[in-house]
PDB file of C-alpha atoms in Angstrom:
ATOM      1  CA  MET A   1     141.080 148.536 171.148  1.00  0.00           C
ATOM      2  CA  PRO A   2     137.309 147.974 171.521  1.00  0.00           C
ATOM      3  CA  SER A   3     136.058 144.736 173.038  1.00  0.00           C
ATOM      4  CA  THR A   4     134.944 141.964 170.669  1.00  0.00           C
ATOM      5  CA  ASP A   5     131.229 142.555 171.365  1.00  0.00           C
ATOM      6  CA  HIS A   6     131.623 146.297 170.909  1.00  0.00           C
ATOM      7  CA  ARG A   7     133.673 145.786 167.738  1.00  0.00           C
ATOM      8  CA  THR A   8     131.064 143.419 166.283  1.00  0.00           C
ATOM      9  CA  ALA A   9     128.294 145.912 167.039  1.00  0.00           C
ATOM     10  CA  LEU A  10     130.360 148.699 165.509  1.00  0.00           C
ATOM     11  CA  GLU A  11     131.022 146.702 162.347  1.00  0.00           C
ATOM     12  CA  ARG A  12     127.319 145.862 162.105  1.00  0.00           C
ATOM     13  CA  THR A  13     126.529 149.563 162.436  1.00  0.00           C
ATOM     14  CA  LEU A  14     129.056 150.481 159.759  1.00  0.00           C
ATOM     15  CA  ARG A  15     127.801 147.912 157.246  1.00  0.00           C
ATOM     16  CA  ILE A  16     126.653 149.591 154.054  1.00  0.00           C
ATOM     17  CA  ARG A  17     124.220 147.985 151.650  1.00  0.00           C
ATOM     18  CA  ILE A  18     124.258 149.150 148.051  1.00  0.00           C
ATOM     19  CA  ASP A  19     121.466 148.048 145.703  1.00  0.00           C
ATOM     20  CA  LEU A  20     122.554 147.698 142.113  1.00  0.00           C
ATOM     21  CA  PRO A  21     120.196 148.360 139.175  1.00  0.00           C
ATOM     22  CA  ARG A  22     119.376 144.705 138.356  1.00  0.00           C
ATOM     23  CA  GLY A  23     118.495 143.770 141.892  1.00  0.00           C
ATOM     24  CA  ALA A  24     122.000 142.540 142.679  1.00  0.00           C
ATOM     25  CA  SER A  25     123.554 143.808 145.861  1.00  0.00           C
ATOM     26  CA  PHE A  26     126.707 143.543 147.882  1.00  0.00           C
ATOM     27  CA  ASN A  27     127.673 144.369 151.440  1.00  0.00           C
ATOM     28  CA  PHE A  28     130.712 146.356 152.460  1.00  0.00           C
ATOM     29  CA  THR A  29     132.030 146.397 156.002  1.00  0.00           C
ATOM     30  CA  THR A  30     134.892 148.344 157.402  1.00  0.00           C
ATOM     31  CA  ASP A  31     136.540 148.878 160.743  1.00  0.00           C
ATOM     32  CA  SER A  32     136.260 152.025 162.818  1.00  0.00           C
ATOM     33  CA  SER A  33     139.756 153.312 162.006  1.00  0.00           C
ATOM     34  CA  ALA A  34     138.968 153.302 158.290  1.00  0.00           C
ATOM     35  CA  VAL A  35     135.735 155.197 158.903  1.00  0.00           C
ATOM     36  CA  THR A  36     137.517 157.707 161.136  1.00  0.00           C
ATOM     37  CA  HIS A  37     140.117 158.232 158.412  1.00  0.00           C
ATOM     38  CA  MET A  38     137.385 158.557 155.775  1.00  0.00           C
ATOM     39  CA  VAL A  39     135.466 161.161 157.810  1.00  0.00           C
ATOM     40  CA  ALA A  40     138.642 163.149 158.535  1.00  0.00           C
ATOM     41  CA  SER A  41     139.600 163.014 154.870  1.00  0.00           C
ATOM     42  CA  CYS A  42     136.152 164.237 153.787  1.00  0.00           C
ATOM     43  CA  THR A  43     136.268 167.034 156.352  1.00  0.00           C
ATOM     44  CA  ARG A  44     139.685 168.171 155.124  1.00  0.00           C
ATOM     45  CA  ARG A  45     138.550 167.921 151.496  1.00  0.00           C
ATOM     46  CA  ARG A  46     135.408 169.956 152.232  1.00  0.00           C
ATOM     47  CA  ALA A  47     137.459 172.648 154.009  1.00  0.00           C
ATOM     48  CA  ARG A  48     139.974 172.769 151.151  1.00  0.00           C
ATOM     49  CA  HIS A  49     137.161 173.042 148.593  1.00  0.00           C
ATOM     50  CA  LYS A  50     135.576 175.890 150.527  1.00  0.00           C
ATOM     51  CA  ARG A  51     138.878 177.807 150.613  1.00  0.00           C
ATOM     52  CA  MET A  52     139.464 177.243 146.918  1.00  0.00           C
ATOM     53  CA  GLN A  53     135.984 178.231 145.698  1.00  0.00           C
ATOM     54  CA  ASP A  54     136.891 181.800 144.929  1.00  0.00           C
ATOM     55  CA  SER A  55     140.389 182.335 143.566  1.00  0.00           C
ATOM     56  CA  HIS A  56     140.206 186.079 144.179  1.00  0.00           C
ATOM     57  CA  TYR A  57     139.229 185.523 147.797  1.00  0.00           C
ATOM     58  CA  ARG A  58     142.258 183.248 148.229  1.00  0.00           C
ATOM     59  CA  SER A  59     144.738 185.992 147.371  1.00  0.00           C
ATOM     60  CA  ALA A  60     142.905 189.044 148.714  1.00  0.00           C
ATOM     61  CA  LEU A  61     142.518 190.057 152.337  1.00  0.00           C
ATOM     62  CA  PRO A  62     138.902 190.573 153.440  1.00  0.00           C
ATOM     63  CA  VAL A  63     137.938 194.019 154.695  1.00  0.00           C
ATOM     64  CA  TRP A  64     134.768 194.043 156.799  1.00  0.00           C
ATOM     65  CA  LEU A  65     132.638 197.160 156.881  1.00  0.00           C
ATOM     66  CA  TRP A  66     129.269 197.588 158.605  1.00  0.00           C
ATOM     67  CA  SER A  67     126.905 199.702 156.529  1.00  0.00           C
ATOM     68  CA  ASP A  68     123.383 199.259 157.822  1.00  0.00           C
ATOM     69  CA  PHE A  69     121.748 202.652 157.460  1.00  0.00           C
ATOM     70  CA  PRO A  70     117.927 202.466 157.347  1.00  0.00           C
ATOM     71  CA  ASN A  71     117.606 206.087 156.150  1.00  0.00           C
ATOM     72  CA  GLY A  72     120.202 205.778 153.403  1.00  0.00           C
ATOM     73  CA  LEU A  73     123.930 206.342 153.382  1.00  0.00           C
ATOM     74  CA  PRO A  74     124.900 209.691 154.962  1.00  0.00           C
ATOM     75  CA  PRO A  75     126.724 211.997 152.491  1.00  0.00           C
ATOM     76  CA  PHE A  76     129.951 211.923 154.495  1.00  0.00           C
ATOM     77  CA  LEU A  77     130.155 208.159 154.068  1.00  0.00           C
ATOM     78  CA  ASN A  78     130.321 208.527 150.277  1.00  0.00           C
ATOM     79  CA  ILE A  79     133.681 210.246 150.819  1.00  0.00           C
ATOM     80  CA  VAL A  80     134.714 207.406 153.128  1.00  0.00           C
ATOM     81  CA  ARG A  81     133.781 204.834 150.447  1.00  0.00           C
ATOM     82  CA  ARG A  82     135.832 206.674 147.827  1.00  0.00           C
ATOM     83  CA  SER A  83     138.858 206.755 150.146  1.00  0.00           C
ATOM     84  CA  LEU A  84     138.411 203.034 150.740  1.00  0.00           C
ATOM     85  CA  SER A  85     138.336 202.228 147.029  1.00  0.00           C
ATOM     86  CA  ARG A  86     141.400 204.418 146.462  1.00  0.00           C
ATOM     87  CA  HIS A  87     143.502 203.119 149.387  1.00  0.00           C
ATOM     88  CA  ALA A  88     142.370 199.476 149.486  1.00  0.00           C
ATOM     89  CA  PRO A  89     142.808 198.254 145.887  1.00  0.00           C
ATOM     90  CA  ALA A  90     140.641 195.341 144.745  1.00  0.00           C
ATOM     91  CA  THR A  91     143.767 193.417 143.736  1.00  0.00           C
ATOM     92  CA  ARG A  92     144.767 193.100 147.404  1.00  0.00           C
ATOM     93  CA  PHE A  93     141.496 193.488 149.335  1.00  0.00           C
ATOM     94  CA  VAL A  94     137.920 192.246 149.104  1.00  0.00           C
ATOM     95  CA  VAL A  95     135.582 194.744 150.745  1.00  0.00           C
ATOM     96  CA  HIS A  96     132.468 193.211 152.313  1.00  0.00           C
ATOM     97  CA  GLU A  97     129.819 195.791 153.205  1.00  0.00           C
ATOM     98  CA  LEU A  98     127.600 194.119 155.765  1.00  0.00           C
ATOM     99  CA  ASN A  99     124.153 194.795 157.140  1.00  0.00           C
ATOM    100  CA  THR A 100     121.569 192.900 159.151  1.00  0.00           C
ATOM    101  CA  SER A 101     120.320 190.983 156.107  1.00  0.00           C
ATOM    102  CA  THR A 102     123.742 189.936 154.737  1.00  0.00           C
ATOM    103  CA  ILE A 103     125.603 189.096 157.933  1.00  0.00           C
ATOM    104  CA  HIS A 104     124.108 185.589 157.993  1.00  0.00           C
ATOM    105  CA  ASN A 105     125.979 184.784 154.771  1.00  0.00           C
ATOM    106  CA  PHE A 106     129.249 184.977 156.696  1.00  0.00           C
ATOM    107  CA  ILE A 107     128.414 183.908 160.252  1.00  0.00           C
ATOM    108  CA  HIS A 108     126.405 180.711 160.577  1.00  0.00           C
ATOM    109  CA  ASP A 109     126.918 179.152 163.964  1.00  0.00           C
ATOM    110  CA  LEU A 110     127.232 181.707 166.731  1.00  0.00           C
ATOM    111  CA  PRO A 111     126.954 180.275 170.238  1.00  0.00           C
ATOM    112  CA  THR A 112     123.713 181.007 172.080  1.00  0.00           C
ATOM    113  CA  GLU A 113     125.586 183.120 174.630  1.00  0.00           C
ATOM    114  CA  ALA A 114     126.937 185.370 171.869  1.00  0.00           C
ATOM    115  CA  LEU A 115     123.461 185.834 170.409  1.00  0.00           C
ATOM    116  CA  ALA A 116     122.131 186.751 173.853  1.00  0.00           C
ATOM    117  CA  VAL A 117     124.855 189.384 174.272  1.00  0.00           C
ATOM    118  CA  ALA A 118     124.290 190.705 170.739  1.00  0.00           C
ATOM    119  CA  SER A 119     120.597 191.286 171.396  1.00  0.00           C
ATOM    120  CA  THR A 120     121.270 193.679 174.308  1.00  0.00           C
ATOM    121  CA  SER A 121     122.406 196.704 172.245  1.00  0.00           C
ATOM    122  CA  ALA A 122     123.716 197.814 168.861  1.00  0.00           C
ATOM    123  CA  ALA A 123     127.227 198.224 170.285  1.00  0.00           C
ATOM    124  CA  ALA A 124     127.155 194.701 171.717  1.00  0.00           C
ATOM    125  CA  MET A 125     125.938 193.330 168.386  1.00  0.00           C
ATOM    126  CA  SER A 126     128.766 195.132 166.613  1.00  0.00           C
ATOM    127  CA  ASP A 127     131.299 193.630 169.021  1.00  0.00           C
ATOM    128  CA  VAL A 128     129.938 190.102 168.547  1.00  0.00           C
ATOM    129  CA  VAL A 129     129.778 190.424 164.746  1.00  0.00           C
ATOM    130  CA  ARG A 130     133.273 191.904 164.500  1.00  0.00           C
ATOM    131  CA  THR A 131     134.806 189.253 166.755  1.00  0.00           C
ATOM    132  CA  ALA A 132     133.069 186.392 164.950  1.00  0.00           C
ATOM    133  CA  LEU A 133     134.002 187.640 161.469  1.00  0.00           C
ATOM    134  CA  LEU A 134     137.650 188.112 162.346  1.00  0.00           C
ATOM    135  CA  ALA A 135     137.793 184.748 164.144  1.00  0.00           C
ATOM    136  CA  TYR A 136     136.119 182.807 161.311  1.00  0.00           C
ATOM    137  CA  HIS A 137     137.446 184.613 158.233  1.00  0.00           C
ATOM    138  CA  GLY A 138     140.320 186.866 159.311  1.00  0.00           C
ATOM    139  CA  GLY A 139     140.960 190.171 157.631  1.00  0.00           C
ATOM    140  CA  VAL A 140     140.542 193.785 158.691  1.00  0.00           C
ATOM    141  CA  TRP A 141     137.551 195.433 160.359  1.00  0.00           C
ATOM    142  CA  LEU A 142     136.970 199.093 159.498  1.00  0.00           C
ATOM    143  CA  ASP A 143     134.430 201.312 161.179  1.00  0.00           C
ATOM    144  CA  SER A 144     132.023 202.749 158.637  1.00  0.00           C
ATOM    145  CA  ASP A 145     133.166 206.324 159.316  1.00  0.00           C
ATOM    146  CA  LEU A 146     136.911 205.666 159.027  1.00  0.00           C
ATOM    147  CA  LEU A 147     138.463 207.898 156.377  1.00  0.00           C
ATOM    148  CA  LEU A 148     141.629 206.362 154.918  1.00  0.00           C
ATOM    149  CA  SER A 149     144.335 208.880 154.093  1.00  0.00           C
ATOM    150  CA  GLN A 150     147.059 206.380 153.162  1.00  0.00           C
ATOM    151  CA  PRO A 151     147.090 202.966 151.481  1.00  0.00           C
ATOM    152  CA  LEU A 152     145.878 200.109 153.629  1.00  0.00           C
ATOM    153  CA  SER A 153     148.767 197.712 154.115  1.00  0.00           C
TER     154      SER A 153
END
């Protein structure tokens, strides 16, 4: 339990003033446990909303595929893409083809150490991206040249 002086300062800090349209106003104060509960509730609600945004994404497993080819997609990889669409049906999987411009849509807050490692080589960047995607979003990582011969399950 905080001391009386600390509690008074905390309540003063948590006081909210709301101005009403006709110049009337009222003050609302609360204790720290209510604010802690409110923040936790908002955090849970925000996380739940984020998970529920896309109903297809809720039921389908993400498949992560790196496809950053500056000179265009090599012909062999067209065969790989066809095998992926045949053996990873859209009803069960959501395929995300990533490149350097789209990766930031999925990974927002990498630690500085991870960014330092990623900048050393393409292989290191691939390792950091793969680890972060699977840690944050789950799913399956497929190398871009992996030819599926059986259904992904």
